[in-house]
PDB file of C-alpha atoms in Angstrom:
ATOM      1  CA  LYS O 146     159.529 -31.438 -41.402  1.00 91.00           C
ATOM      2  CA  GLU O 147     160.278 -34.372 -39.121  1.00 96.00           C
ATOM      3  CA  THR O 148     160.009 -33.358 -35.475  1.00 98.00           C
ATOM      4  CA  ILE O 149     161.517 -36.490 -33.854  1.00 98.00           C
ATOM      5  CA  VAL O 150     165.160 -36.932 -34.856  1.00 98.00           C
ATOM      6  CA  LEU O 151     167.444 -39.850 -33.970  1.00 98.00           C
ATOM      7  CA  ARG O 152     171.151 -39.227 -34.559  1.00 98.00           C
ATOM      8  CA  ASP O 153     174.162 -41.524 -34.639  1.00 98.00           C
ATOM      9  CA  GLU O 154     177.529 -41.065 -32.910  1.00 96.00           C
ATOM     10  CA  LYS O 155     178.591 -38.597 -35.633  1.00 96.00           C
ATOM     11  CA  LYS O 156     175.452 -36.498 -35.059  1.00 96.00           C
ATOM     12  CA  LYS O 157     173.919 -37.525 -38.391  1.00 97.00           C
ATOM     13  CA  GLY O 158     170.223 -38.314 -38.600  1.00 97.00           C
ATOM     14  CA  ILE O 159     169.391 -41.987 -39.047  1.00 98.00           C
ATOM     15  CA  PRO O 160     166.142 -43.843 -39.913  1.00 97.00           C
ATOM     16  CA  TYR O 161     164.085 -45.566 -37.234  1.00 98.00           C
ATOM     17  CA  GLU O 162     160.881 -47.578 -36.863  1.00 97.00           C
ATOM     18  CA  ASP O 163     157.843 -45.806 -35.433  1.00 97.00           C
ATOM     19  CA  THR O 164     156.376 -47.064 -32.177  1.00 98.00           C
ATOM     20  CA  PRO O 165     153.227 -45.865 -30.379  1.00 98.00           C
ATOM     21  CA  GLU O 166     155.500 -43.905 -28.009  1.00 97.00           C
ATOM     22  CA  ILE O 167     157.320 -42.159 -30.882  1.00 98.00           C
ATOM     23  CA  VAL O 168     154.015 -41.341 -32.582  1.00 98.00           C
ATOM     24  CA  ARG O 169     152.800 -39.837 -29.308  1.00 98.00           C
ATOM     25  CA  MET O 170     156.000 -37.773 -28.908  1.00 98.00           C
ATOM     26  CA  ARG O 171     155.778 -36.565 -32.516  1.00 98.00           C
ATOM     27  CA  GLN O 172     152.192 -35.405 -32.134  1.00 98.00           C
ATOM     28  CA  LEU O 173     153.068 -33.286 -29.088  1.00 98.00           C
ATOM     29  CA  VAL O 174     155.942 -31.555 -30.913  1.00 98.00           C
ATOM     30  CA  ARG O 175     153.691 -30.905 -33.907  1.00 98.00           C
ATOM     31  CA  ASP O 176     150.999 -29.462 -31.631  1.00 98.00           C
ATOM     32  CA  TYR O 177     153.658 -27.348 -29.908  1.00 98.00           C
ATOM     33  CA  ASN O 178     154.905 -26.016 -33.256  1.00 98.00           C
ATOM     34  CA  GLN O 179     151.353 -25.131 -34.241  1.00 98.00           C
ATOM     35  CA  LEU O 180     150.970 -23.212 -30.973  1.00 98.00           C
ATOM     36  CA  LEU O 181     154.233 -21.359 -31.671  1.00 98.00           C
ATOM     37  CA  GLU O 182     153.044 -20.537 -35.212  1.00 97.00           C
ATOM     38  CA  ARG O 183     150.036 -18.772 -33.695  1.00 97.00           C
ATOM     39  CA  THR O 184     152.223 -16.945 -31.174  1.00 98.00           C
ATOM     40  CA  PHE O 185     154.073 -13.666 -31.742  1.00 98.00           C
ATOM     41  CA  VAL O 186     157.443 -13.896 -29.965  1.00 98.00           C
ATOM     42  CA  ASP O 187     159.450 -10.688 -30.126  1.00 97.00           C
ATOM     43  CA  MET O 188     161.996  -8.429 -28.443  1.00 98.00           C
ATOM     44  CA  PRO O 189     160.499  -4.945 -28.932  1.00 97.00           C
ATOM     45  CA  LYS O 190     163.452  -3.338 -27.118  1.00 96.00           C
ATOM     46  CA  LEU O 191     165.721  -4.013 -30.119  1.00 96.00           C
ATOM     47  CA  ASN O 192     166.165  -1.408 -32.844  1.00 95.00           C
ATOM     48  CA  GLU O 193     167.134  -4.149 -35.300  1.00 95.00           C
ATOM     49  CA  PRO O 194     165.834  -7.751 -35.196  1.00 96.00           C
ATOM     50  CA  VAL O 195     169.236  -9.271 -34.448  1.00 97.00           C
ATOM     51  CA  ILE O 196     171.457  -9.993 -31.444  1.00 96.00           C
ATOM     52  CA  VAL O 197     175.204 -10.044 -32.032  1.00 95.00           C
ATOM     53  CA  ILE O 198     177.141 -12.384 -29.733  1.00 92.00           C
ATOM     54  CA  PRO O 199     180.856 -11.639 -29.305  1.00 87.00           C
ATOM     55  CA  PRO O 200     183.230 -14.502 -30.186  1.00 85.00           C
ATOM     56  CA  LYS O 201     184.334 -16.863 -27.400  1.00 78.00           C
ATOM     57  CA  LYS O 202     187.889 -17.004 -28.720  1.00 76.00           C
ATOM     58  CA  PRO O 203     190.258 -14.122 -29.521  1.00 76.00           C
ATOM     59  CA  TYR O 204     190.038 -13.109 -33.195  1.00 80.00           C
ATOM     60  CA  GLY O 205     186.925 -15.227 -33.653  1.00 84.00           C
ATOM     61  CA  LYS O 206     183.895 -14.031 -35.573  1.00 90.00           C
ATOM     62  CA  PRO O 207     180.773 -12.766 -33.780  1.00 92.00           C
ATOM     63  CA  THR O 208     177.547 -14.749 -34.109  1.00 94.00           C
ATOM     64  CA  ARG O 209     174.391 -13.039 -35.358  1.00 95.00           C
ATOM     65  CA  ILE O 210     171.079 -14.438 -34.094  1.00 96.00           C
ATOM     66  CA  PHE O 211     168.034 -13.153 -35.930  1.00 96.00           C
ATOM     67  CA  ILE O 212     164.827 -12.504 -34.007  1.00 96.00           C
ATOM     68  CA  SER O 213     162.287 -13.803 -36.490  1.00 94.00           C
ATOM     69  CA  GLN O 214     158.874 -15.441 -36.573  1.00 96.00           C
ATOM     70  CA  ASN O 215     160.434 -17.946 -38.999  1.00 94.00           C
ATOM     71  CA  GLN O 216     162.951 -19.144 -36.389  1.00 95.00           C
ATOM     72  CA  LYS O 217     160.575 -20.941 -34.024  1.00 97.00           C
ATOM     73  CA  PHE O 218     160.375 -24.474 -35.450  1.00 97.00           C
ATOM     74  CA  THR O 219     161.153 -27.032 -32.733  1.00 98.00           C
ATOM     75  CA  ARG O 220     162.379 -30.628 -32.966  1.00 98.00           C
ATOM     76  CA  ARG O 221     163.144 -33.244 -30.353  1.00 98.00           C
ATOM     77  CA  ILE O 222     166.614 -34.718 -30.903  1.00 98.00           C
ATOM     78  CA  PHE O 223     167.924 -38.026 -29.527  1.00 98.00           C
ATOM     79  CA  SER O 224     171.595 -39.022 -29.652  1.00 98.00           C
ATOM     80  CA  ASN O 225     173.919 -42.009 -30.153  1.00 97.00           C
ATOM     81  CA  ARG O 226     171.202 -44.218 -31.690  1.00 98.00           C
ATOM     82  CA  SER O 227     169.474 -44.302 -28.302  1.00 98.00           C
ATOM     83  CA  TRP O 228     166.058 -43.134 -27.148  1.00 98.00           C
ATOM     84  CA  GLU O 229     167.561 -42.883 -23.642  1.00 98.00           C
ATOM     85  CA  GLN O 230     170.167 -40.250 -24.566  1.00 98.00           C
ATOM     86  CA  ASN O 231     169.306 -36.593 -25.108  1.00 98.00           C
ATOM     87  CA  GLY O 232     165.702 -36.021 -26.183  1.00 98.00           C
ATOM     88  CA  ARG O 233     165.670 -32.279 -25.604  1.00 98.00           C
ATOM     89  CA  PHE O 234     163.405 -29.842 -27.444  1.00 98.00           C
ATOM     90  CA  ASN O 235     165.601 -27.781 -29.802  1.00 98.00           C
ATOM     91  CA  GLY O 236     164.729 -24.957 -32.125  1.00 95.00           C
ATOM     92  CA  GLY O 237     163.545 -21.475 -31.201  1.00 96.00           C
ATOM     93  CA  TRP O 238     165.876 -18.482 -31.399  1.00 97.00           C
ATOM     94  CA  TRP O 239     165.278 -17.840 -27.673  1.00 98.00           C
ATOM     95  CA  GLN O 240     167.418 -20.899 -26.918  1.00 97.00           C
ATOM     96  CA  ARG O 241     170.425 -19.398 -28.721  1.00 96.00           C
ATOM     97  CA  ILE O 242     170.513 -15.868 -27.309  1.00 96.00           C
ATOM     98  CA  PRO O 243     172.535 -15.065 -24.153  1.00 93.00           C
ATOM     99  CA  SER O 244     170.509 -15.559 -20.977  1.00 93.00           C
ATOM    100  CA  GLU O 245     170.677 -11.880 -19.994  1.00 94.00           C
ATOM    101  CA  HIS O 246     168.622 -10.971 -23.099  1.00 96.00           C
ATOM    102  CA  ARG O 247     165.769 -13.382 -22.409  1.00 97.00           C
ATOM    103  CA  LYS O 248     164.123 -11.020 -19.903  1.00 97.00           C
ATOM    104  CA  ASP O 249     163.346  -8.702 -22.851  1.00 98.00           C
ATOM    105  CA  ILE O 250     161.234 -11.288 -24.700  1.00 98.00           C
ATOM    106  CA  TYR O 251     157.543 -10.496 -25.171  1.00 98.00           C
ATOM    107  CA  ILE O 252     154.889 -13.099 -26.037  1.00 98.00           C
ATOM    108  CA  ASN O 253     151.881 -11.731 -27.941  1.00 98.00           C
ATOM    109  CA  ASP O 254     152.929  -8.207 -26.907  1.00 98.00           C
ATOM    110  CA  GLU O 255     152.969  -9.103 -23.211  1.00 98.00           C
ATOM    111  CA  PRO O 256     156.068  -9.111 -20.942  1.00 98.00           C
ATOM    112  CA  THR O 257     157.368 -12.461 -19.782  1.00 98.00           C
ATOM    113  CA  VAL O 258     159.055 -14.162 -16.841  1.00 98.00           C
ATOM    114  CA  GLU O 259     161.550 -17.028 -16.980  1.00 98.00           C
ATOM    115  CA  ILE O 260     161.134 -19.830 -14.453  1.00 97.00           C
ATOM    116  CA  ASP O 261     163.958 -22.321 -14.092  1.00 95.00           C
ATOM    117  CA  TYR O 262     164.889 -25.500 -12.257  1.00 94.00           C
ATOM    118  CA  SER O 263     167.850 -24.490 -10.114  1.00 93.00           C
ATOM    119  CA  SER O 264     171.027 -26.576 -10.639  1.00 96.00           C
ATOM    120  CA  LEU O 265     168.956 -29.175 -12.474  1.00 97.00           C
ATOM    121  CA  HIS O 266     171.608 -31.644 -13.652  1.00 97.00           C
ATOM    122  CA  ALA O 267     173.400 -31.704 -10.312  1.00 98.00           C
ATOM    123  CA  VAL O 268     170.057 -32.288  -8.605  1.00 98.00           C
ATOM    124  CA  LEU O 269     169.147 -35.057 -11.081  1.00 98.00           C
ATOM    125  CA  ALA O 270     172.514 -36.754 -10.502  1.00 98.00           C
ATOM    126  CA  TYR O 271     171.764 -36.803  -6.765  1.00 98.00           C
ATOM    127  CA  GLN O 272     168.240 -38.047  -7.453  1.00 97.00           C
ATOM    128  CA  GLY O 273     169.829 -40.972  -9.309  1.00 97.00           C
ATOM    129  CA  LYS O 274     171.461 -41.895  -5.992  1.00 97.00           C
ATOM    130  CA  GLY O 275     168.166 -41.608  -4.135  1.00 98.00           C
ATOM    131  CA  ILE O 276     169.041 -38.236  -2.567  1.00 98.00           C
ATOM    132  CA  ASP O 277     166.660 -35.252  -2.649  1.00 98.00           C
ATOM    133  CA  TYR O 278     169.264 -32.485  -2.929  1.00 98.00           C
ATOM    134  CA  TRP O 279     167.185 -29.505  -1.842  1.00 96.00           C
ATOM    135  CA  LYS O 280     165.794 -31.351   1.198  1.00 97.00           C
ATOM    136  CA  GLU O 281     168.942 -33.125   2.389  1.00 97.00           C
ATOM    137  CA  ILE O 282     171.893 -30.922   1.384  1.00 95.00           C
ATOM    138  CA  LYS O 283     170.536 -27.483   0.422  1.00 93.00           C
ATOM    139  CA  THR O 284     173.864 -25.753  -0.401  1.00 96.00           C
ATOM    140  CA  ASP O 285     174.760 -24.177  -3.763  1.00 97.00           C
ATOM    141  CA  PRO O 286     176.267 -27.132  -5.691  1.00 98.00           C
ATOM    142  CA  TYR O 287     178.448 -24.865  -7.853  1.00 98.00           C
ATOM    143  CA  GLN O 288     179.942 -22.406  -5.334  1.00 97.00           C
ATOM    144  CA  THR O 289     183.647 -23.216  -5.144  1.00 96.00           C
ATOM    145  CA  ASN O 290     184.855 -19.950  -3.516  1.00 96.00           C
ATOM    146  CA  ILE O 291     188.026 -19.648  -5.599  1.00 96.00           C
ATOM    147  CA  GLU O 292     190.623 -17.464  -3.882  1.00 93.00           C
ATOM    148  CA  GLY O 293     190.850 -13.995  -5.418  1.00 93.00           C
ATOM    149  CA  LEU O 294     187.554 -14.247  -7.303  1.00 96.00           C
ATOM    150  CA  SER O 295     184.093 -12.909  -6.562  1.00 96.00           C
ATOM    151  CA  GLU O 296     181.329 -15.308  -5.548  1.00 96.00           C
ATOM    152  CA  LYS O 297     179.733 -14.769  -8.967  1.00 96.00           C
ATOM    153  CA  HIS O 298     182.849 -15.749 -10.913  1.00 97.00           C
ATOM    154  CA  SER O 299     183.727 -18.598  -8.535  1.00 98.00           C
ATOM    155  CA  ARG O 300     180.256 -20.012  -9.029  1.00 97.00           C
ATOM    156  CA  ALA O 301     180.419 -19.600 -12.818  1.00 97.00           C
ATOM    157  CA  ILE O 302     183.661 -21.609 -12.965  1.00 98.00           C
ATOM    158  CA  GLY O 303     182.380 -24.260 -10.551  1.00 98.00           C
ATOM    159  CA  LYS O 304     179.164 -24.600 -12.555  1.00 98.00           C
ATOM    160  CA  CYS O 305     181.011 -24.901 -15.863  1.00 98.00           C
ATOM    161  CA  VAL O 306     183.470 -27.504 -14.533  1.00 98.00           C
ATOM    162  CA  LEU O 307     180.761 -29.657 -12.917  1.00 98.00           C
ATOM    163  CA  LEU O 308     178.306 -29.567 -15.819  1.00 98.00           C
ATOM    164  CA  PHE O 309     180.995 -30.184 -18.445  1.00 98.00           C
ATOM    165  CA  SER O 310     182.321 -33.045 -16.286  1.00 98.00           C
ATOM    166  CA  PHE O 311     178.967 -34.793 -16.666  1.00 98.00           C
ATOM    167  CA  ASN O 312     179.300 -34.605 -20.458  1.00 97.00           C
ATOM    168  CA  LEU O 313     182.957 -35.599 -20.852  1.00 97.00           C
ATOM    169  CA  THR O 314     185.170 -38.496 -19.780  1.00 97.00           C
ATOM    170  CA  ASP O 315     188.608 -36.945 -20.344  1.00 97.00           C
ATOM    171  CA  GLU O 316     190.102 -34.464 -17.865  1.00 97.00           C
ATOM    172  CA  THR O 317     192.191 -32.625 -20.473  1.00 97.00           C
ATOM    173  CA  LYS O 318     189.185 -32.132 -22.764  1.00 97.00           C
ATOM    174  CA  LEU O 319     187.187 -30.927 -19.750  1.00 98.00           C
ATOM    175  CA  PHE O 320     189.712 -28.224 -18.885  1.00 98.00           C
ATOM    176  CA  GLN O 321     190.044 -27.177 -22.531  1.00 97.00           C
ATOM    177  CA  ALA O 322     186.252 -26.832 -22.817  1.00 97.00           C
ATOM    178  CA  VAL O 323     185.998 -24.760 -19.628  1.00 97.00           C
ATOM    179  CA  LYS O 324     188.824 -22.460 -20.731  1.00 96.00           C
ATOM    180  CA  SER O 325     187.263 -21.990 -24.168  1.00 92.00           C
ATOM    181  CA  ASP O 326     183.873 -21.169 -22.652  1.00 92.00           C
ATOM    182  CA  LEU O 327     184.929 -18.759 -19.908  1.00 94.00           C
ATOM    183  CA  GLN O 328     188.332 -17.184 -20.560  1.00 91.00           C
ATOM    184  CA  LEU O 329     186.909 -14.093 -22.288  1.00 87.00           C
ATOM    185  CA  LYS O 330     184.129 -13.738 -19.680  1.00 90.00           C
ATOM    186  CA  ILE O 331     186.541 -13.927 -16.716  1.00 95.00           C
ATOM    187  CA  PRO O 332     189.780 -12.558 -18.196  1.00 92.00           C
ATOM    188  CA  HIS O 333     191.552 -11.933 -14.869  1.00 94.00           C
ATOM    189  CA  TYR O 334     191.484 -15.650 -13.917  1.00 96.00           C
ATOM    190  CA  LYS O 335     194.243 -17.921 -15.196  1.00 96.00           C
ATOM    191  CA  PHE O 336     192.569 -20.972 -16.740  1.00 97.00           C
ATOM    192  CA  THR O 337     195.610 -23.202 -16.299  1.00 97.00           C
ATOM    193  CA  PHE O 338     195.127 -26.934 -15.937  1.00 96.00           C
ATOM    194  CA  ASN O 339     196.584 -26.765 -12.416  1.00 97.00           C
ATOM    195  CA  ASN O 340     194.036 -24.135 -11.353  1.00 97.00           C
ATOM    196  CA  LEU O 341     191.172 -26.097 -12.897  1.00 98.00           C
ATOM    197  CA  LYS O 342     192.455 -29.311 -11.296  1.00 98.00           C
ATOM    198  CA  ARG O 343     192.015 -27.601  -7.916  1.00 97.00           C
ATOM    199  CA  VAL O 344     188.457 -26.586  -8.831  1.00 98.00           C
ATOM    200  CA  LEU O 345     187.650 -30.152  -9.906  1.00 98.00           C
ATOM    201  CA  ALA O 346     189.165 -31.540  -6.679  1.00 98.00           C
ATOM    202  CA  LYS O 347     187.033 -29.098  -4.665  1.00 98.00           C
ATOM    203  CA  LEU O 348     183.896 -30.245  -6.509  1.00 98.00           C
ATOM    204  CA  ARG O 349     184.739 -33.899  -5.825  1.00 98.00           C
ATOM    205  CA  GLU O 350     185.144 -32.991  -2.160  1.00 97.00           C
ATOM    206  CA  MET O 351     181.812 -31.139  -2.160  1.00 97.00           C
ATOM    207  CA  HIS O 352     179.942 -33.970  -3.908  1.00 98.00           C
ATOM    208  CA  PRO O 353     181.168 -37.362  -2.636  1.00 98.00           C
ATOM    209  CA  ASP O 354     177.742 -38.927  -3.289  1.00 98.00           C
ATOM    210  CA  ILE O 355     177.975 -38.297  -7.051  1.00 98.00           C
ATOM    211  CA  GLU O 356     181.744 -38.455  -7.471  1.00 97.00           C
ATOM    212  CA  ASP O 357     181.425 -41.449  -9.803  1.00 97.00           C
ATOM    213  CA  ASP O 358     179.249 -39.330 -12.131  1.00 98.00           C
ATOM    214  CA  ILE O 359     182.046 -36.782 -12.614  1.00 98.00           C
ATOM    215  CA  LEU O 360     183.846 -37.422 -15.933  1.00 98.00           C
ATOM    216  CA  SER O 361     181.438 -40.282 -16.582  1.00 97.00           C
ATOM    217  CA  GLY O 362     179.691 -38.991 -19.718  1.00 96.00           C
ATOM    218  CA  ILE O 363     176.318 -39.184 -17.951  1.00 97.00           C
ATOM    219  CA  GLY O 364     175.231 -35.827 -19.401  1.00 97.00           C
ATOM    220  CA  LEU O 365     173.107 -37.157 -22.295  1.00 97.00           C
ATOM    221  CA  ASN O 366     171.217 -39.381 -19.852  1.00 98.00           C
ATOM    222  CA  LEU O 367     170.511 -36.355 -17.636  1.00 98.00           C
ATOM    223  CA  MET O 368     169.328 -34.463 -20.741  1.00 98.00           C
ATOM    224  CA  ASN O 369     166.956 -37.352 -21.412  1.00 98.00           C
ATOM    225  CA  ILE O 370     165.378 -36.819 -17.999  1.00 98.00           C
ATOM    226  CA  ASP O 371     165.105 -33.042 -18.402  1.00 97.00           C
ATOM    227  CA  GLY O 372     163.605 -33.668 -21.860  1.00 98.00           C
ATOM    228  CA  LYS O 373     160.889 -35.767 -20.218  1.00 98.00           C
ATOM    229  CA  ILE O 374     160.276 -33.005 -17.657  1.00 97.00           C
ATOM    230  CA  ALA O 375     159.959 -30.494 -20.508  1.00 98.00           C
ATOM    231  CA  GLU O 376     157.574 -32.842 -22.327  1.00 98.00           C
ATOM    232  CA  HIS O 377     155.350 -33.015 -19.238  1.00 98.00           C
ATOM    233  CA  ILE O 378     155.264 -29.205 -18.961  1.00 98.00           C
ATOM    234  CA  LEU O 379     154.707 -28.566 -22.670  1.00 98.00           C
ATOM    235  CA  ARG O 380     151.884 -31.111 -22.792  1.00 98.00           C
ATOM    236  CA  ARG O 381     150.117 -29.235 -19.983  1.00 98.00           C
ATOM    237  CA  PHE O 382     150.543 -25.805 -21.616  1.00 98.00           C
ATOM    238  CA  VAL O 383     149.771 -26.919 -25.173  1.00 98.00           C
ATOM    239  CA  GLY O 384     146.628 -28.621 -23.866  1.00 98.00           C
ATOM    240  CA  SER O 385     145.615 -25.318 -22.269  1.00 98.00           C
ATOM    241  CA  ASP O 386     146.576 -23.326 -25.408  1.00 98.00           C
ATOM    242  CA  ILE O 387     148.989 -21.183 -23.369  1.00 98.00           C
ATOM    243  CA  PRO O 388     152.171 -20.103 -25.208  1.00 98.00           C
ATOM    244  CA  ILE O 389     155.388 -21.209 -23.491  1.00 98.00           C
ATOM    245  CA  LEU O 390     159.018 -21.164 -24.630  1.00 98.00           C
ATOM    246  CA  ALA O 391     161.252 -24.048 -23.550  1.00 97.00           C
ATOM    247  CA  VAL O 392     164.938 -23.361 -22.821  1.00 97.00           C
ATOM    248  CA  HIS O 393     165.798 -26.917 -21.671  1.00 93.00           C
ATOM    249  CA  ASP O 394     165.804 -26.381 -17.882  1.00 92.00           C
ATOM    250  CA  SER O 395     163.809 -23.150 -17.859  1.00 97.00           C
ATOM    251  CA  PHE O 396     160.548 -21.913 -19.343  1.00 98.00           C
ATOM    252  CA  ILE O 397     159.430 -18.458 -20.499  1.00 98.00           C
ATOM    253  CA  VAL O 398     155.781 -17.492 -20.104  1.00 98.00           C
ATOM    254  CA  GLN O 399     153.719 -14.320 -20.005  1.00 98.00           C
ATOM    255  CA  VAL O 400     153.846 -12.629 -16.609  1.00 97.00           C
TER     256      VAL O 400
END
């Protein structure tokens, strides 16, 4: 199977000419897939090899994700006919399960730990402005402290609004996406456009240095950078023959 995929604006794969850089990228993904083939990735805590995810919308159907050694194949996917948009590593079932289940993953019968880059896309947006976020600002970029909500739920809404705002350019579509993603997880919060407008205004106030990135559609460019970070990490681990599972901005390895 092809491991380097270039898609058009409709998310359909399109042909492309190989370059030395593409050949190099392809070889790494092939080597990574070979490492995964030799690696037993399991969740021994489960009685059945499947995780059922409740629907996001009322009356929707649940999603069943099978925990299988046949569900590990990874590709690197680029978007919008551009090698500068997207470029993330996509494939393994561990990317599709809810984050709270990932702590139960074992690699070759050994327990694992997940290491992540905190608030990666917000930090990368600041880096694009020449600002080292964790040295110069240091506050939680998602904590909006919404009245009547816990810190956990306030942060979840702030995170969703900010990250979706990097991927979209239309305010209405942004609020619809946030509501769709979170309304069943935080049922006691009213996801009205007026409430979400206040959250967005608070985020603009919190982040004046990257305000022009909000609702700019910069998200695929940020994914391109985190794809390059993942490539750097995978190259190191594949070269050392150490199994590692990429989840875009986090990585799962044996303890």
